[in-house]
Amino acid sequence: MKLHLLDHRHLNVLLGRERKQRAPDRDEPALDLMLKEILKKANQFVPSEAGSILLDDPIGKKEREELVFVACFGPGSSKLPGLRLSINTGIAGATYLSGKPYLSKNVKRDKMFYAKIDKISRFSTRSIICAPIIVENSIYGVIELINRKGKPNFTEEELKLLEIFAGYTSTLIQNVLDARKHIELAKRDGLTGLYNDRYFHTRLEREVRQVRRGQHDLILLFLDMDHFKGVNDQFGHLTGSHILQEVGDVLRKVVPVRGTTVARYGGDEFVIIFSQTTLEEVVQVADRIRTAIKKFPFSTVPINEKAKAETLQGRLTCSIGLASLKKHVGNGTSNSNIRHLLIRKADAAMYVAKDQGKDRICVAPPA
């Protein structure tokens, strides 16, 4: 039995339940291989001529709800991985919408049957059993078997067996999502929700390697809050923590998502990696950040129910330093040395901004 799978990158997108694409981590389960094994085992218990697993597309859900073939076997099944099917179409769609298993003993008499898939795969479907894949009360897709081998059609008992394998698939997907959640949490700063300094260093080293192999530049932005220590000392750590959370919110809103990594470096310092972006473009983004922080309506956290929040708008600003790998660092002896030098250059530029009066942007001097 030869199985055909959707490639790992596209399968990963279908598991992007947070509506964003991300690269799979090395430590997370190999979903594609596990789906393949589940379909293989289902066929061993209920021998069939063909079968498939379809998952919904969370990214395209708002515009059009579709199921995507992710694992298939049977004649002509090599043409199916990646093929999209409206949830309003066919037995797979009916199972997905109802959340209930479906048995069709004779598809020619079943008005829900969608014959176009047979035309694509050049296969002749006679009967189908299909079961929903449900994770935490949400339907993620379906698993189906087609044309029972050695029998005229499938039975109710075999449909129940397929439900068990749908349950295995649900558990597998839940395990993958849980693993991703834990891996992602380990990368995040607990206060702001931005990336933490540990992940920042890992990411920066990876970006440096890519830049040295290619032609594009790498820009590092170093940001330090002005007057933060005084505010923190005067109004307490609750206010200080609240301000840092709001700075994180500002950065999420202002900084473009694509080609950037935003992290809290420590204390009231933040760093942003810009890849495949020119220094001139980053200067413009930096100025938008500076302006947004200066205008943001920061306020104190009342120490008790009777106290009132005090406005801090205009009292807090930021100083920003920028350094370009190509223009300000050049070629070093190793990726690690280049990474450290880029950080030092951006950090030094930030301190120049502080020395020149704060609330400004400074670019590192040429290498």
Coordinates of C-alpha atoms in Angstrom, one line a residue:
M1 CA 0.0 0.0 0.0
K2 CA 1.6 3.3 -1.1
L3 CA 0.6 6.4 0.7
H4 CA 0.8 10.0 -0.6
L5 CA 1.2 12.9 1.7
L6 CA 0.9 16.7 1.6
D7 CA 4.4 18.2 1.9
H8 CA 5.4 19.1 5.5
R9 CA 5.4 22.8 4.9
H10 CA 1.8 23.0 3.7
L11 CA 0.7 20.5 6.3
N12 CA 2.2 22.7 8.9
V13 CA 0.2 25.7 7.7
L14 CA -3.0 23.6 8.1
L15 CA -2.1 23.1 11.8
G16 CA -1.5 26.9 12.2
R17 CA -4.6 27.3 14.5
E18 CA -3.4 30.8 15.5
R19 CA -4.0 31.9 11.9
K20 CA -0.3 32.5 11.2
Q21 CA 2.3 30.5 9.5
R22 CA 5.3 29.2 11.4
A23 CA 8.2 26.8 10.8
P24 CA 8.0 23.5 12.6
D25 CA 10.4 22.9 15.5
R26 CA 12.8 20.0 15.6
D27 CA 11.3 18.8 18.9
E28 CA 7.7 18.5 17.9
P29 CA 6.1 15.3 16.7
A30 CA 6.4 14.4 12.9
L31 CA 2.7 14.8 12.1
D32 CA 3.0 13.7 8.5
L33 CA 4.5 10.3 9.4
M34 CA 1.9 9.8 12.1
L35 CA -1.0 10.5 9.8
K36 CA 0.5 8.1 7.4
E37 CA 0.7 5.4 10.1
I38 CA -2.9 6.0 11.2
L39 CA -4.2 5.6 7.7
K40 CA -2.1 2.5 7.2
K41 CA -3.5 0.9 10.5
A42 CA -7.1 1.9 9.6
N43 CA -6.7 0.0 6.3
Q44 CA -5.3 -3.0 8.1
F45 CA -8.4 -3.3 10.3
V46 CA -10.8 -2.4 7.6
P47 CA -9.2 -3.4 4.3
S48 CA -10.2 -0.8 1.6
E49 CA -9.2 0.1 -1.9
A50 CA -8.6 3.7 -1.0
G51 CA -8.7 6.2 1.9
S52 CA -7.8 9.7 2.9
I53 CA -7.5 12.2 5.7
L54 CA -8.7 15.8 5.1
L55 CA -8.1 18.8 7.3
D56 CA -9.7 22.2 7.2
D57 CA -7.7 25.3 6.3
P58 CA -7.8 27.7 9.3
I59 CA -6.1 30.5 7.4
G60 CA -8.6 30.6 4.5
K61 CA -11.6 29.9 6.8
K62 CA -13.0 33.4 6.8
E63 CA -13.2 33.7 3.0
R64 CA -14.1 30.1 2.1
E65 CA -14.3 27.0 4.2
E66 CA -12.4 24.1 2.6
L67 CA -11.1 20.7 3.4
V68 CA -7.6 19.8 2.1
F69 CA -6.4 16.3 1.3
V70 CA -3.3 15.7 3.4
A71 CA -2.8 11.9 3.3
C72 CA -4.2 9.4 0.7
F73 CA -3.8 5.9 -0.6
G74 CA -5.3 4.0 -3.5
P75 CA -5.4 4.2 -7.3
G76 CA -4.8 7.8 -8.6
S77 CA -4.3 9.1 -5.0
S78 CA -1.0 10.7 -5.9
K79 CA -3.1 13.5 -7.5
L80 CA -5.0 14.3 -4.4
P81 CA -2.6 15.8 -1.7
G82 CA -3.2 19.5 -1.6
L83 CA -6.5 19.3 -3.4
R84 CA -9.2 21.5 -1.8
L85 CA -12.9 20.6 -1.3
S86 CA -15.6 22.9 -0.1
I87 CA -17.1 21.8 3.2
N88 CA -20.5 22.1 1.4
T89 CA -19.5 19.4 -1.0
G90 CA -19.5 15.6 -0.8
I91 CA -19.7 13.1 1.9
A92 CA -16.5 14.5 3.5
G93 CA -18.1 17.9 3.7
A94 CA -21.3 16.5 5.1
T95 CA -19.4 14.7 7.8
Y96 CA -17.4 17.7 8.7
L97 CA -20.4 20.0 9.0
S98 CA -22.5 17.5 11.0
G99 CA -19.7 16.3 13.2
K100 CA -21.2 12.8 12.9
P101 CA -19.9 9.6 11.2
Y102 CA -21.3 8.8 7.7
L103 CA -21.9 5.4 6.0
S104 CA -22.8 5.3 2.3
K105 CA -23.3 1.7 1.1
N106 CA -24.0 2.8 -2.5
V107 CA -22.8 6.2 -3.5
K108 CA -24.7 6.1 -6.8
R109 CA -27.9 6.4 -4.8
D110 CA -26.4 9.0 -2.4
K111 CA -27.1 12.6 -3.3
M112 CA -24.3 13.7 -1.0
F113 CA -21.6 11.9 -3.1
Y114 CA -19.3 14.2 -5.1
A115 CA -18.1 12.4 -8.3
K116 CA -15.5 15.0 -9.4
I117 CA -12.8 13.5 -7.2
D118 CA -13.2 10.2 -9.0
K119 CA -12.7 12.0 -12.3
I120 CA -9.5 13.5 -11.0
S121 CA -8.1 10.3 -9.6
R122 CA -9.7 8.1 -12.3
F123 CA -11.1 5.9 -9.6
S124 CA -14.6 4.3 -9.2
T125 CA -16.1 4.8 -5.8
R126 CA -18.8 2.3 -4.7
S127 CA -19.1 2.9 -0.9
I128 CA -17.6 5.2 1.7
I129 CA -17.3 5.4 5.5
C130 CA -16.3 8.7 6.9
A131 CA -15.7 10.0 10.5
P132 CA -15.0 13.5 11.9
I133 CA -11.7 14.4 13.5
I134 CA -12.6 16.4 16.6
V135 CA -10.1 18.2 18.9
E136 CA -11.4 20.0 22.0
N137 CA -14.9 20.2 20.6
S138 CA -13.7 21.7 17.3
I139 CA -13.9 19.7 14.1
Y140 CA -10.5 19.8 12.3
G141 CA -11.2 17.4 9.4
V142 CA -12.3 13.9 8.5
I143 CA -10.9 10.4 7.8
E144 CA -12.5 8.2 5.2
L145 CA -12.1 4.8 3.7
I146 CA -13.5 3.9 0.2
N147 CA -14.6 0.5 -1.3
R148 CA -14.4 -2.3 1.2
K149 CA -12.1 -5.1 0.0
G150 CA -13.7 -8.6 -0.1
K151 CA -17.2 -7.3 0.7
P152 CA -19.9 -5.5 -1.2
N153 CA -19.8 -2.6 1.2
F154 CA -18.9 -1.4 4.7
T155 CA -20.8 -2.2 7.9
E156 CA -21.9 -0.2 10.9
E157 CA -19.2 -2.0 13.0
E158 CA -16.5 -0.9 10.5
L159 CA -17.8 2.6 10.8
K160 CA -17.3 2.4 14.5
L161 CA -13.8 1.1 14.0
L162 CA -13.1 4.1 11.8
E163 CA -14.4 6.4 14.5
I164 CA -11.7 4.9 16.8
F165 CA -9.0 5.8 14.3
A166 CA -10.5 9.3 14.0
G167 CA -10.0 9.5 17.8
Y168 CA -6.4 8.5 17.4
T169 CA -6.0 11.3 14.8
S170 CA -7.6 13.8 17.1
T171 CA -5.2 12.8 19.9
L172 CA -2.2 13.1 17.6
I173 CA -3.2 16.6 16.5
Q174 CA -3.8 17.7 20.1
N175 CA -0.3 16.4 21.0
V176 CA 1.3 18.3 18.2
L177 CA -0.6 21.5 19.1
D178 CA 0.3 21.1 22.8
A179 CA 4.0 20.5 21.9
R180 CA 4.0 23.6 19.8
K181 CA 2.4 25.6 22.6
H182 CA 5.1 24.5 25.1
I183 CA 7.9 25.2 22.6
E184 CA 6.5 28.6 21.8
L185 CA 6.1 29.5 25.5
A186 CA 9.7 28.7 26.1
K187 CA 10.6 31.4 23.6
R188 CA 8.5 34.1 25.1
D189 CA 9.0 36.7 27.7
G190 CA 6.6 36.1 30.5
L191 CA 5.7 39.8 31.0
T192 CA 5.4 41.3 27.5
G193 CA 4.6 38.2 25.4
L194 CA 7.4 39.2 23.1
Y195 CA 10.3 36.8 22.3
N196 CA 12.8 36.5 25.2
D197 CA 16.6 37.2 25.0
R198 CA 17.5 33.5 24.8
Y199 CA 15.4 33.1 21.6
F200 CA 16.7 36.5 20.3
H201 CA 20.3 35.3 20.4
T202 CA 19.4 32.0 18.7
R203 CA 17.4 33.8 16.0
L204 CA 20.1 36.4 15.4
E205 CA 22.8 33.8 14.9
R206 CA 20.6 32.0 12.4
E207 CA 19.9 35.3 10.5
V208 CA 23.7 36.1 10.5
R209 CA 24.4 32.8 8.9
Q210 CA 21.8 33.4 6.2
V211 CA 23.1 36.9 5.5
R212 CA 26.6 35.7 5.0
R213 CA 25.4 33.2 2.4
G214 CA 23.3 35.8 0.6
Q215 CA 23.2 39.4 -0.6
H216 CA 20.6 41.0 1.7
D217 CA 21.4 43.0 4.8
L218 CA 20.5 42.5 8.5
I219 CA 19.6 45.5 10.7
L220 CA 19.5 45.4 14.5
L221 CA 17.4 47.9 16.5
F222 CA 18.2 48.5 20.1
L223 CA 15.6 50.4 22.2
D224 CA 15.8 51.7 25.7
M225 CA 13.0 53.5 27.6
D226 CA 13.9 57.0 28.7
H227 CA 13.0 58.0 32.3
F228 CA 11.7 54.5 33.1
K229 CA 13.8 54.0 36.2
G230 CA 12.5 57.3 37.8
V231 CA 8.9 56.3 37.1
N232 CA 9.4 52.8 38.4
D233 CA 11.0 54.1 41.6
Q234 CA 8.3 56.7 42.1
F235 CA 5.2 54.7 41.4
G236 CA 6.4 51.1 42.0
H237 CA 7.0 47.9 40.2
L238 CA 3.3 47.3 39.3
T239 CA 3.3 50.5 37.3
G240 CA 6.7 49.6 35.8
S241 CA 5.5 46.2 34.7
H242 CA 2.3 47.6 33.3
I243 CA 4.4 50.1 31.2
L244 CA 6.6 47.4 29.8
Q245 CA 3.5 45.4 28.8
E246 CA 2.2 48.4 27.0
V247 CA 5.5 49.0 25.2
G248 CA 5.2 45.4 24.0
D249 CA 1.8 46.2 22.7
V250 CA 3.1 49.3 20.9
L251 CA 5.8 47.3 19.2
R252 CA 3.4 44.6 18.1
K253 CA 1.2 47.2 16.5
V254 CA 3.9 49.4 14.8
V255 CA 6.6 46.8 13.7
P256 CA 5.8 44.9 10.5
V257 CA 5.3 41.2 11.1
R258 CA 7.1 40.0 8.0
G259 CA 10.9 39.7 8.2
T260 CA 11.1 40.9 11.9
T261 CA 11.8 39.4 15.3
V262 CA 10.8 41.6 18.3
A263 CA 12.2 40.6 21.7
R264 CA 12.6 42.0 25.2
Y265 CA 16.3 42.0 25.9
G266 CA 16.0 42.6 29.6
G267 CA 14.7 45.3 32.0
D268 CA 13.4 48.2 29.8
E269 CA 15.5 47.3 26.8
F270 CA 14.0 45.8 23.6
V271 CA 15.6 44.6 20.4
I272 CA 14.2 44.0 16.9
I273 CA 15.9 42.1 14.1
F274 CA 15.1 43.3 10.5
S275 CA 15.9 40.9 7.7
Q276 CA 15.8 41.7 4.0
T277 CA 15.1 45.3 4.8
T278 CA 17.2 48.4 4.0
L279 CA 18.6 50.6 6.7
E280 CA 16.6 53.6 5.3
E281 CA 13.3 51.6 5.7
V282 CA 14.3 50.6 9.3
V283 CA 15.0 54.2 10.2
Q284 CA 11.4 55.1 9.1
V285 CA 10.0 52.2 11.2
A286 CA 12.2 53.3 14.2
D287 CA 10.8 56.8 14.0
R288 CA 7.2 55.5 14.0
I289 CA 8.1 53.5 17.1
R290 CA 9.7 56.5 18.8
T291 CA 6.6 58.7 18.0
A292 CA 4.1 56.0 19.1
I293 CA 5.8 55.6 22.5
K294 CA 6.1 59.3 23.0
K295 CA 2.4 59.8 22.3
F296 CA 1.1 56.6 24.1
P297 CA -1.2 57.4 27.1
F298 CA 0.9 55.5 29.7
S299 CA -0.6 55.7 33.2
T300 CA 0.2 54.5 36.7
V301 CA -1.4 51.5 38.4
P302 CA -3.4 52.6 41.5
I303 CA -2.0 51.1 44.7
N304 CA -5.5 50.6 46.2
E305 CA -9.2 51.0 45.4
K306 CA -9.3 54.6 46.5
A307 CA -6.3 55.7 44.6
K308 CA -6.6 57.0 41.0
A309 CA -4.4 56.3 38.0
E310 CA -2.1 59.2 37.1
T311 CA -1.3 60.0 33.5
L312 CA 2.3 59.6 32.3
Q313 CA 1.7 60.6 28.7
G314 CA 4.7 62.6 27.4
R315 CA 6.8 61.7 30.4
L316 CA 8.2 58.4 28.9
T317 CA 10.1 58.4 25.6
C318 CA 12.7 56.0 24.1
S319 CA 16.2 56.1 22.7
I320 CA 16.9 53.9 19.7
G321 CA 20.2 52.7 18.2
L322 CA 20.5 51.0 14.8
A323 CA 23.3 48.9 13.3
S324 CA 23.6 47.3 9.8
L325 CA 25.6 44.1 9.4
K326 CA 26.8 45.1 5.9
K327 CA 27.6 48.8 6.6
H328 CA 28.6 48.8 10.3
V329 CA 30.1 45.4 11.0
G330 CA 31.4 43.9 7.8
N331 CA 32.9 40.4 7.7
G332 CA 34.1 38.9 11.0
T333 CA 36.0 35.7 11.9
S334 CA 32.8 33.8 12.9
N335 CA 29.1 34.1 13.0
S336 CA 29.2 34.3 16.7
N337 CA 31.7 37.2 16.6
I338 CA 29.7 39.0 14.0
R339 CA 26.5 38.6 16.2
H340 CA 28.2 40.0 19.3
L341 CA 29.7 42.9 17.3
L342 CA 26.3 43.8 15.7
I343 CA 24.8 43.9 19.2
R344 CA 27.6 46.1 20.6
K345 CA 27.3 48.5 17.6
A346 CA 23.5 48.9 18.0
D347 CA 23.8 49.2 21.8
A348 CA 26.5 51.8 21.5
A349 CA 24.4 53.8 19.0
M350 CA 21.5 53.7 21.5
Y351 CA 23.7 55.2 24.2
V352 CA 24.8 57.9 21.8
A353 CA 21.1 58.7 21.4
K354 CA 20.8 58.9 25.2
D355 CA 23.8 61.2 25.5
Q356 CA 22.5 63.5 22.8
G357 CA 19.3 64.2 24.7
K358 CA 17.1 61.1 24.5
D359 CA 13.9 60.6 22.5
R360 CA 15.9 60.2 19.3
I361 CA 17.4 57.7 16.8
C362 CA 21.1 57.2 16.2
V363 CA 22.8 55.0 13.5
A364 CA 26.1 53.3 14.2
P365 CA 29.2 54.7 12.5
P366 CA 30.5 52.9 9.4
A367 CA 32.9 49.9 10.0

